[in-house]
Every structure is written in C-alpha cells, then in structure tokens.
XYZ file of C-alpha atoms in Angstrom:
476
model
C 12.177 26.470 -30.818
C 15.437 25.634 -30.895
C 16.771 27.811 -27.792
C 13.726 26.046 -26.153
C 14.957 22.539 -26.742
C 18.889 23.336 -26.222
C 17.475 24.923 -22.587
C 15.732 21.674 -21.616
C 18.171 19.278 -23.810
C 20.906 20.769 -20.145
C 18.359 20.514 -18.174
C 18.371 16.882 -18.906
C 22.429 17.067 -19.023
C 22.610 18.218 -15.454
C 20.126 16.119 -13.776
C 20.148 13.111 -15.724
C 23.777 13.316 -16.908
C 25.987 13.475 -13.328
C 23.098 15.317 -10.487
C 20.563 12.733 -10.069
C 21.962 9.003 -10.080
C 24.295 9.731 -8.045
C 22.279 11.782 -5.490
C 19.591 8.736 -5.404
C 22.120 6.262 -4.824
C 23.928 8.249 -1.558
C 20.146 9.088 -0.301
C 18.920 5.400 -0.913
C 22.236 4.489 0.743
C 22.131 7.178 3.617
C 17.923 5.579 4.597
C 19.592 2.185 4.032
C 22.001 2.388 7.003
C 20.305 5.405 9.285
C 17.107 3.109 9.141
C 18.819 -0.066 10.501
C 18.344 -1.577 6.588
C 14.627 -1.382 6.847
C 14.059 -2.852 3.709
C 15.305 -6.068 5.102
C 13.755 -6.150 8.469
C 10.455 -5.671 7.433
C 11.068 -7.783 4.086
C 8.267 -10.878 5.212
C 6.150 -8.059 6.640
C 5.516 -6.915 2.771
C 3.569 -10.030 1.360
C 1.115 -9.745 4.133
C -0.064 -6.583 1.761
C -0.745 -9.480 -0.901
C -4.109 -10.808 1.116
C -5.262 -7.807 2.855
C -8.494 -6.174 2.129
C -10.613 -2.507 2.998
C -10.073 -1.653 6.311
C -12.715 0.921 6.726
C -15.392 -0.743 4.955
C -16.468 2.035 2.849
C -16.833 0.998 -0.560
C -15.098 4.323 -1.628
C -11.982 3.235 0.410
C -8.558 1.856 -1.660
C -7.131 -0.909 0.157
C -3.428 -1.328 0.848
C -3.290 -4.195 -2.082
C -5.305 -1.931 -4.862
C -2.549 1.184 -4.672
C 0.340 -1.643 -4.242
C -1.133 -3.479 -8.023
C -1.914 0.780 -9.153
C 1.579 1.147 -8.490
C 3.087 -1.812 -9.382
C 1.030 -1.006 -12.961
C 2.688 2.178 -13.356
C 6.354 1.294 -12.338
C 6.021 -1.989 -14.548
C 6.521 -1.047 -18.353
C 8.276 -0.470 -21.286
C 11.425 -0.594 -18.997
C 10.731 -4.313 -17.834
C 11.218 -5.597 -21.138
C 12.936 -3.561 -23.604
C 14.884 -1.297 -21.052
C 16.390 -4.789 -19.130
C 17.188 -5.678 -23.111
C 18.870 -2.313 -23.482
C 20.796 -2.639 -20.669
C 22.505 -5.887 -21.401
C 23.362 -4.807 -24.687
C 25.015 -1.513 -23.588
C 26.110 -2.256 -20.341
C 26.836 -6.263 -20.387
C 25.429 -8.527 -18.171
C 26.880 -6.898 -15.308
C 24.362 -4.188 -15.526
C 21.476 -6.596 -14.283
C 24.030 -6.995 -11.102
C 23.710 -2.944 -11.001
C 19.982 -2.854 -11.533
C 19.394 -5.377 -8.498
C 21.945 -2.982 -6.172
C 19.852 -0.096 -6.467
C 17.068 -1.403 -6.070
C 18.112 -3.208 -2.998
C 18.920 0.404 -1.464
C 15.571 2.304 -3.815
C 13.519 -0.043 -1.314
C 14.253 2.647 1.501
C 13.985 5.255 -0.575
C 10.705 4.229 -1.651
C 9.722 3.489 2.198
C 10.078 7.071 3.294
C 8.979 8.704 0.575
C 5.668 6.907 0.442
C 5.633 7.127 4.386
C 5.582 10.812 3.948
C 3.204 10.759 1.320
C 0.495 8.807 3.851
C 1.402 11.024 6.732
C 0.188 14.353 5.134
C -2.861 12.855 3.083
C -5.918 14.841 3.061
C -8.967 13.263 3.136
C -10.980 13.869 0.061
C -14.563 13.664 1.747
C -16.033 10.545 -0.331
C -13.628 7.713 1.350
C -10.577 8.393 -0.707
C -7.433 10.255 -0.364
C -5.251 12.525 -1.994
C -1.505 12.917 -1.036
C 1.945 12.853 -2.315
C 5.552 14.739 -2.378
C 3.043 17.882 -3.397
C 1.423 17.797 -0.072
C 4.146 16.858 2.146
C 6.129 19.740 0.930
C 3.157 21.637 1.963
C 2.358 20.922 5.190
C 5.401 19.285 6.050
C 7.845 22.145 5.790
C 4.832 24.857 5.369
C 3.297 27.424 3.161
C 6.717 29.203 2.181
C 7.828 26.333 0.100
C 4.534 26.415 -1.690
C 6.440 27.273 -4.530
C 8.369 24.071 -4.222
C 5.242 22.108 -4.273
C 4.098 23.940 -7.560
C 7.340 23.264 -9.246
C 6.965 19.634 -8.080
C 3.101 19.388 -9.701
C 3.623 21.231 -12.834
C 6.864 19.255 -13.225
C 4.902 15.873 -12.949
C 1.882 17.116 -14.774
C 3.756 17.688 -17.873
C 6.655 14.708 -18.062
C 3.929 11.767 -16.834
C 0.158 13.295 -17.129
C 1.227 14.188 -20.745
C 4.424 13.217 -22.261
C 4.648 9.843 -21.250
C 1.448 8.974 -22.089
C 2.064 9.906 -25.486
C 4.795 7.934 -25.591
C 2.564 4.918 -24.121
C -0.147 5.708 -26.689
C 2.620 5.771 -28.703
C 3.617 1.769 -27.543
C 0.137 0.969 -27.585
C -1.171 1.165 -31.215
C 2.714 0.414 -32.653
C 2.881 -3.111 -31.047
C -1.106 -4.029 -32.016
C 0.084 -2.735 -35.652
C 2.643 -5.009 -35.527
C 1.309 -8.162 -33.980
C -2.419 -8.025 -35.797
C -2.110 -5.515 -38.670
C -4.744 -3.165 -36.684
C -4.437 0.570 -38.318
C -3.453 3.297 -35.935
C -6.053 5.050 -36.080
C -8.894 2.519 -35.138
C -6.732 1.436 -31.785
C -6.149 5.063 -31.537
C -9.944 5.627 -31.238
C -10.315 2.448 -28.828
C -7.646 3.131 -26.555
C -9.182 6.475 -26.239
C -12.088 5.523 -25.321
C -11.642 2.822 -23.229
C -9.085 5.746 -21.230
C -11.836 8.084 -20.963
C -14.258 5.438 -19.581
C -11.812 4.432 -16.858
C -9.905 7.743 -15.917
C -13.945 9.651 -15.436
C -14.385 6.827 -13.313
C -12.117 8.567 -10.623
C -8.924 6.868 -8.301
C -11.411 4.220 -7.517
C -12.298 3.307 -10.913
C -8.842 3.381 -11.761
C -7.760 1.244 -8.344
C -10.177 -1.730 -9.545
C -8.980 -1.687 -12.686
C -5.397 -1.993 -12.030
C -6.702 -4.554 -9.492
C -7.666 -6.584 -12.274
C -5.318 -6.009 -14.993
C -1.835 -5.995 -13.157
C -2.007 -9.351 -11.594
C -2.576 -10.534 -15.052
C -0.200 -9.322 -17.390
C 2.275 -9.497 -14.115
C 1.828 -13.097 -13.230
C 1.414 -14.393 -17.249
C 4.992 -12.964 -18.089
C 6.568 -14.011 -14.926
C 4.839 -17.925 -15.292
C 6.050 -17.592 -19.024
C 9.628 -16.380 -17.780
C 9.610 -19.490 -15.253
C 8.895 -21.776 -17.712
C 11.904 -20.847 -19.941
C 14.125 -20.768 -16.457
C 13.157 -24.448 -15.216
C 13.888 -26.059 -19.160
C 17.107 -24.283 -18.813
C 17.575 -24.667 -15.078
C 21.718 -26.170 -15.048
C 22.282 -22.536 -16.591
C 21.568 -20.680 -13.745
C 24.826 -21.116 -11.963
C 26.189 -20.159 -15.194
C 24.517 -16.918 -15.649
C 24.524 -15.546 -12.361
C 28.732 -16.332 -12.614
C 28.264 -14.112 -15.596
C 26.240 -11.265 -14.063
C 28.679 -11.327 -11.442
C 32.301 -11.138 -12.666
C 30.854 -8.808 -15.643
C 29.333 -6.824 -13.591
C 32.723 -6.615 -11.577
C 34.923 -6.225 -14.794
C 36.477 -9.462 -14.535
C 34.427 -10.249 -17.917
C 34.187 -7.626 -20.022
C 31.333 -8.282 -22.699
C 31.146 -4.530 -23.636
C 33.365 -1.747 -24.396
C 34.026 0.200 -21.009
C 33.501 -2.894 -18.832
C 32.369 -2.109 -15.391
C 31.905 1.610 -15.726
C 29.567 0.354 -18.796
C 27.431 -2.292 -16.656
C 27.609 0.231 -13.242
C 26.433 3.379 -15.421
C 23.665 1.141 -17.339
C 22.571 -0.762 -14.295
C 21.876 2.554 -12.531
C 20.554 4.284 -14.740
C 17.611 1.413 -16.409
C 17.416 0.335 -12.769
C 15.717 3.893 -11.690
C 14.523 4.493 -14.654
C 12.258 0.872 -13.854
C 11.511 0.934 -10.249
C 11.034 5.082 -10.146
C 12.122 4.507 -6.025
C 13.282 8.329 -5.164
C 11.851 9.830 -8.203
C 8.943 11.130 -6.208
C 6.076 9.293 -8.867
C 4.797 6.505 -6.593
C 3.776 8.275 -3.297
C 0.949 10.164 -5.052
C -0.870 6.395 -5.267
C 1.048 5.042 -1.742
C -1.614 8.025 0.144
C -4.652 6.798 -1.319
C -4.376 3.760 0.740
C -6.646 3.416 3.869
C -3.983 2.136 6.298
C -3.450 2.351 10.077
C 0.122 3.071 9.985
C 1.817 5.387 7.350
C 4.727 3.105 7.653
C 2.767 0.268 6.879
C 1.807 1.610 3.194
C 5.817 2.615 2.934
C 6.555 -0.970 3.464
C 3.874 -2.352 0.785
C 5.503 0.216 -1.672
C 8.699 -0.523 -1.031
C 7.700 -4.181 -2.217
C 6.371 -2.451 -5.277
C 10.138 -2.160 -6.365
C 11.235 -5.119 -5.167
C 8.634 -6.543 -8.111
C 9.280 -4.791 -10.491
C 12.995 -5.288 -10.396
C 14.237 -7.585 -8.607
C 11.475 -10.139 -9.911
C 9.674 -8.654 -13.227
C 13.393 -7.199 -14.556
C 15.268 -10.242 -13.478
C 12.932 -12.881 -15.624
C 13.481 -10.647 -18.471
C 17.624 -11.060 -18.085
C 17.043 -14.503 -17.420
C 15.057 -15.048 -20.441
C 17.529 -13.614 -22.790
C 21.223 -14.617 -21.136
C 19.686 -17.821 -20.826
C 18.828 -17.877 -25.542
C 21.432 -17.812 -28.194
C 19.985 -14.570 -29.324
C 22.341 -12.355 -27.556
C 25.986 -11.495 -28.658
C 28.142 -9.499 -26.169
C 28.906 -6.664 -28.409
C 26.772 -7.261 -31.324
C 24.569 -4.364 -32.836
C 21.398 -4.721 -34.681
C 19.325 -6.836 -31.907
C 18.566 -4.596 -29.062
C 15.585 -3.136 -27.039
C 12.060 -5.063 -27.439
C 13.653 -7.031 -30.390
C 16.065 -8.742 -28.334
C 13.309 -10.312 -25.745
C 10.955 -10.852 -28.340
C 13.713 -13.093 -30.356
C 14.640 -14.432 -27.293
C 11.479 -15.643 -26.386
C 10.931 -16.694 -29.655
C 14.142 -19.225 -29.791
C 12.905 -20.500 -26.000
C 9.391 -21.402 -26.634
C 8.322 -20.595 -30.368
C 6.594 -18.088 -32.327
C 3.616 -17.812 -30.315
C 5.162 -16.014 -27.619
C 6.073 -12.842 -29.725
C 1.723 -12.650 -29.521
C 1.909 -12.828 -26.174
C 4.789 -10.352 -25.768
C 2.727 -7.602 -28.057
C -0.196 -8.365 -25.460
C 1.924 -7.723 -22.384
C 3.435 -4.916 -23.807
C -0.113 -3.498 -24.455
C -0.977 -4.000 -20.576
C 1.829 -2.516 -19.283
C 1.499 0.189 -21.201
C -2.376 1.028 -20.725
C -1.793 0.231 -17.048
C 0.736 2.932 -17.116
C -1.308 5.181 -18.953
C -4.268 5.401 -16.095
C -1.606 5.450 -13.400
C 0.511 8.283 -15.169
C -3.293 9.859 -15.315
C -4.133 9.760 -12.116
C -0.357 11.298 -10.856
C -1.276 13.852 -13.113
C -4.974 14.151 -11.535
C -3.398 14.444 -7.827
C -0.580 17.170 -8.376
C -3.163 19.384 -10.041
C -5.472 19.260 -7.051
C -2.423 20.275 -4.584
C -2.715 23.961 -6.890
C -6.375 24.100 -7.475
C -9.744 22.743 -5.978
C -11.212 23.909 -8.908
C -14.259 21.266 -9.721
C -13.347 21.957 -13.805
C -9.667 21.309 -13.517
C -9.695 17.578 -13.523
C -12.098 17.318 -16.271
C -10.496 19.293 -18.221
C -6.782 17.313 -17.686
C -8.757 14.173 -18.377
C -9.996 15.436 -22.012
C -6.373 16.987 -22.838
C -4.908 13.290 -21.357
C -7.267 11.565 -23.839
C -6.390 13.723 -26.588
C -2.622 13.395 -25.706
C -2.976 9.444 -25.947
C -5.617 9.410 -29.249
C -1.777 11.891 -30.639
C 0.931 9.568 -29.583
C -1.311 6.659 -30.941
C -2.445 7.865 -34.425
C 0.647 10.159 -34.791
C 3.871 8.403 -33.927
C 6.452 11.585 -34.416
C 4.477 13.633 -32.693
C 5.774 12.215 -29.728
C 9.059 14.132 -30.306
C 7.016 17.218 -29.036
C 7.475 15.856 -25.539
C 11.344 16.345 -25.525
C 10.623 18.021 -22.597
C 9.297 14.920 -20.563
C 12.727 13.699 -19.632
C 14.389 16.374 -18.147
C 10.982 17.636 -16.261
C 11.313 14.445 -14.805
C 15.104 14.877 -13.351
C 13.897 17.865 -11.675
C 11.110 16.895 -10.114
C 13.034 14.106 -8.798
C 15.849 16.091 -7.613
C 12.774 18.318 -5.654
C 11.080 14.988 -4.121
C 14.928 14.018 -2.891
C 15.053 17.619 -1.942
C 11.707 17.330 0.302
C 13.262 13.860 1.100
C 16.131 15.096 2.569
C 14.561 17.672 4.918
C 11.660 15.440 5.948
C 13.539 12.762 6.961
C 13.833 13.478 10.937
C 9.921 13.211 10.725
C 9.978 10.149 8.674
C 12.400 8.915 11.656
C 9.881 9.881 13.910
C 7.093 7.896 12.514
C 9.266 4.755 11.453
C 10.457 4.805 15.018
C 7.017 4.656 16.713
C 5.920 2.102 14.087
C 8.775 -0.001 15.247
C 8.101 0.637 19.245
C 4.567 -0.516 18.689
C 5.609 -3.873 17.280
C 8.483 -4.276 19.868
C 5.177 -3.680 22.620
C 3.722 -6.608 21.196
C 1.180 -4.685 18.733
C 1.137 -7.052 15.862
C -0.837 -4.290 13.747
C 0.314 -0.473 14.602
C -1.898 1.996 14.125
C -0.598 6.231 14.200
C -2.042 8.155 17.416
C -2.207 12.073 15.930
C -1.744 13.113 19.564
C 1.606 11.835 19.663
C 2.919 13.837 16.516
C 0.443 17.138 17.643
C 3.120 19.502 16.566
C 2.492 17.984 12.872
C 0.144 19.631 10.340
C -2.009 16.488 9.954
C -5.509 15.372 8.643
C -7.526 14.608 11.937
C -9.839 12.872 9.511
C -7.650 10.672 7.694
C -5.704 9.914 11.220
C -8.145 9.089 13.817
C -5.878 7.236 16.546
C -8.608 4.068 16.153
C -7.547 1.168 13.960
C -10.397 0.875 10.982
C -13.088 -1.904 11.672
C-alpha cells in the first residue's frame, strides 16, 4: 500500500508540481492570441446564453442555458469559498490578481475544448447527447488512439465519479453537523437518497435540477457578497491597489512575495474554473445548439462566473473585514470567509454560508456523476454499466458522508486528475487546426450577416461526424 501511494503521491509531483500549470497557461495563452483573443470578441455574445431556451423542441433536448447552470454547478464549489480563502492566506492578495489572469486566458481554453466536445457528439437516440474529450479523441484523431480515450475515461471515472464525491459527501454532512447539530449518519442517508433519486433520473433529470438549484445558491451568495461591497464601497480603490502591487511584489504580505501570489493564483485559479482540465466538455455536448462554437462560447462564460465573478466576491468579502492578517496562521480556508462574513453582516450569515456550501457541493456531486456516467459510455454501451456506477456513486457519497477518514482512500483522485488533464491538453493540442476550422466558419457566417450560425456537415465531410446530431438546418 505504501509503494501504491508513493507511485501516485509522483504522479501528482510531476503533473501537479511543474507539468501541468505551466502547460495550461502557454496553451490558454497560445488559443488566446492564434484565436484573435476570442474570449473578448465574443464576450457580449455569452449572456445571450442567459435567456435562450430548447431549440429542437423535444422535451428530451438540454438547452444551451441548462448545461451552462450543470456546468457552472460543477465548476462552482468548495474552491469558491474556502480555496479563494486559501489563496489569500498563502499567496497574499496578489494571488486573486493571478486567479483573474488565468482565467482571462482559461476562457479560450475552455472555448475549444468544449467546441470539440459539441463537434464529435453522438446522438443518444432519446433527444440527448453524449460527448466530450473521450469522443473527440475518438473520432477526431481515430480508432488508434482509442487507448488515449480509455486512459482519459478511467482517469475521470475514478478522480471525479468517485473520489471527489467522497470528498463532497464528505463537505456535505460536516458543514450540516456543524451548522444544525444533524448526525452524520442521518444526512448521510438523505443525501443518498435524494442522489439516487436525481442521478436515475438521467442527464435530463440532472439538467433541471441544476437548472433550479445553481441560480440559487449562485445569485444568494453573490447578492450577499454585493451587499457587503456597496456598505464598504470607498474600499474598493483600496483593495484593488492591494491586489495589484501584491500581486506584483511591490507589497509583500506573504513570505515569497510574488512567486507566492503567482504560484497560488495559478494554481486555486484552475483548480476553480477547471478551463483545460478536460471536466466541462462532457456537459458543453449535451447541449442542442446550431453551432459547436456557440456552446464553446456559453462555456467559456461558465469560467468567467465562476472566477472572475463567484471567486472575486469571495476576495472582496474578506480583504474588505478585519478578519484577515497578512501572515497570520490559525484563520484560513472556510474559517476565514465564514468570520469574515460574520464581522460584515452578523452571525446569521455563517447559516447561510453552511447552506451554500451544501449546494455547491450537492450540485457538484450530480455533475461529477454524470462526467462519470459519460466517460463510461465512450468504453461500453453496456445497458448495466450505468446502473451499476450510479449504485457504487451512491455508496461512495453515503462513505465520505458517514465516514469522514475514509476519504483518505481517494489519495489517488488528485493526481488522476493531472493526467487526465495533461491527455485533454494533449487531444487539445492536436485538434486544434479543426477547432480553427470550425471557429473560422462560425466567424465567416456572422461577418455574412448570419446573426445565428448554424454548422453545414457538408462543409467539414472529411470529419467523422454525427449526421444526426448535425443536420445543416437550424432547430425550429
């Protein structure tokens, strides 16, 4: 057991510890410029995603705004609130600076990645579809990298499917222990159930759930975060001087400065937004869209939420307190929001925190499901398979809720993570003149004057594509 963890313990150490930060910050970098800054161009383009509805009209179908909130649900988390808090404390305030820079150039990433994803979607005969860095590996570079794809799918079904919803099981029943006195075990049992009940529902279930439960927890903690920003509103110019010159060593609130706020910025900010890790896409093709591009855009606003939005209330809320100490141990993580929110608008809001917190997680829980769900049915179309990953899900939140160390049996989560990300970058890398391809012709149909583009299969023939998911007709 212990040769097992010390393998996956450098696993870890090579892609987490010097491979993978610094190969998602070149590639989101190298789409950024090659792209024409895409992100930006198409920036007012990505709200229209907020009031759009089922294209198709089959009741099956998930609209463009149900996989944005599924996705927005899964990237928002734990990392929002306690990993922003983490940050700050390691890294200084600079590191919020560094969290906002890569997610600036994780916005392109995210674009072509979930692009891709759309592109090579199968249709899955009842309205919905399946997709994701699995598939495009597939039939984008062909059946002699299938062994890439598996990699890719067991890698994802173990670290999210499993692991990390432990760990959010985990979240879960500690923070209603904490805030109401509830006994593991009984919100074990519920948050089982109520799993179960949702996940055998299927991606639609799951899709109006998140429909309903994102927009929620999201807009409460953001209102609650404005609220504490206008009653301290002649601190802004104040903080953001501090986030600056921190971030650019001319403060130093940390030991190591800079390389402190740069190295924690990075590595919280990807660890938030998941833009290149290759997570997302698997939800981005279940969209009905007419464009592929048009779903990479609406994802690519996924991250700009969750960071540059979600993340930044949360530094606001505690630079903004008197809770945090530049250097000062002891008040860290979770704990330093929650006191921080405390000292801005009372003890009531530490209620409200545990009830966010339980959200986020349980939104992350179906969405970490369902990624689990789709790479498993790129290796099998075995009717059994899914029901079976759905009980051993269930049983692997009812473990990390009732049984909080046995979530250190999932050491392996982390570094399964790095290297499916480093395969998705990987894929990335040499799908990108296609990607190009499509992101040009969505671009030539809007300079013709087409204010909604819609993919013509016959143009990209030489493509393995779904005739049935891409028809050439814009949906009624």
């Amino acid at each position: 057991m212990q040769f097992v963890e010390s393998f996956f313990a450098l696993i870890g150490d090579f892609t987490w510890g010097w491979a993978l930060i610094p190969f998602l910050v070149v590639i989101g970098i190298f789409f950024t410029v090659v792209t024409g800054f895409v992100q930006f161009r198409f920036f007012l383009r990505m709200f229209r995603v907020l009031s759009s509805k089922n294209q198709s009209g089959d009741p099956n179908a998930i609209s463009a705004r149900e996989a944005l909130l599924l996705s927005v649900g899964g990237r928002v988390g734990g990392g929002n609130i306690a990993g922003v808090a983490v940050a700050i404390t390691l890294g200084g305030p600079g590191a919020v600076f560094w969290m906002w820079a890569i997610a600036l150039v994780g916005m392109a990433t995210s674009l072509i990645e979930c692009s891709l994803a759309q592109l090579y979607k199968r249709s899955a005969g009842d309205g919905t579809y399946h997709g994701g860095p699995a598939r495009s590996i597939l039939y984008g570079l062909g059946r002699q990298y299938q062994w890439l794809a598996i990699l890719y799918a067991v890698c994802l079904i173990a670290s999210f499917a499993l692991g990390f919803n432990a760990f959010q099981g985990n979240t879960v029943a500690g923070a209603v222990e904490e805030s109401l006195g509830i006994g593991r075990l009984w919100t074990g049992i519920a948050l089982t159930i109520v799993t179960g009940i949702i996940i055998f529902g299927g991606i639609h279930r799951i899709a109006k759930v998140a429909d309903v439960i994102v927009p929620i927890m999201a807009i409460g903690y953001i209102a609650m975060a404005l609220i504490i920003i206008l009653l301290n509103f002649t601190e802004i110019p104040a903080v953001l001087y501090t986030i600056v010159a921190n971030a650019f060593g001319f403060e130093e609130a940390v030991g190591g400065g800079m390389g402190a706020a740069i190295a924690q910025g990075l590595r919280r900010g990807l660890f938030s937004n998941e833009a290149g890790l290759g997570s997302a896409p698997n939800v981005a093709a279940t969209a009905e869209v007419r464009h592929p591009v048009s779903q990479g855009i609406t994802q690519s606003f996924s991250v700009f939420i969750d960071t540059m939005i979600i993340c930044t209330c949360t530094a606001m809320v505690i630079l903004m307190g008197d809770v945090y100490s530049p250097g000062a141990e002891g008040v860290d993580g979770i704990v330093l929001t929650q006191q921080s929110l405390v000292s801005h608008l009372g003890e009531w809001t530490s209620y409200f925190l545990a009830l966010a917190i339980l959200l986020f997680a349980f939104s992350s829980i179906i969405y970490n499901y369902y990624l689990g769900e789709n790479a498993l049915s790129s290796m099998t179309e075995n009717a059994a398979a899914p029901q079976i990953l759905r009980v051993v899900v269930m049983g692997v939140v009812f473990l990390g809720a009732t049984a909080p160390n046995a979530t250190s049996v999932f050491f392996f989560s982390d570094p399964l993570m790095g290297v499916l990300a480093l395969v998705n970058l990987l894929a990335l890398m040499m799908l990108f003149p296609t990607a190009k391809r499509i992101l040009d012709d969505f671009k030539g149909q809007l300079r013709d004057g087409i204010a909604r583009p819609v993919l013509d299969p016959d143009k990209f023939a030489d493509l393995d594509l779904d005739r049935t998911a891409w028809t050439g007709k814009a949906p009624d």
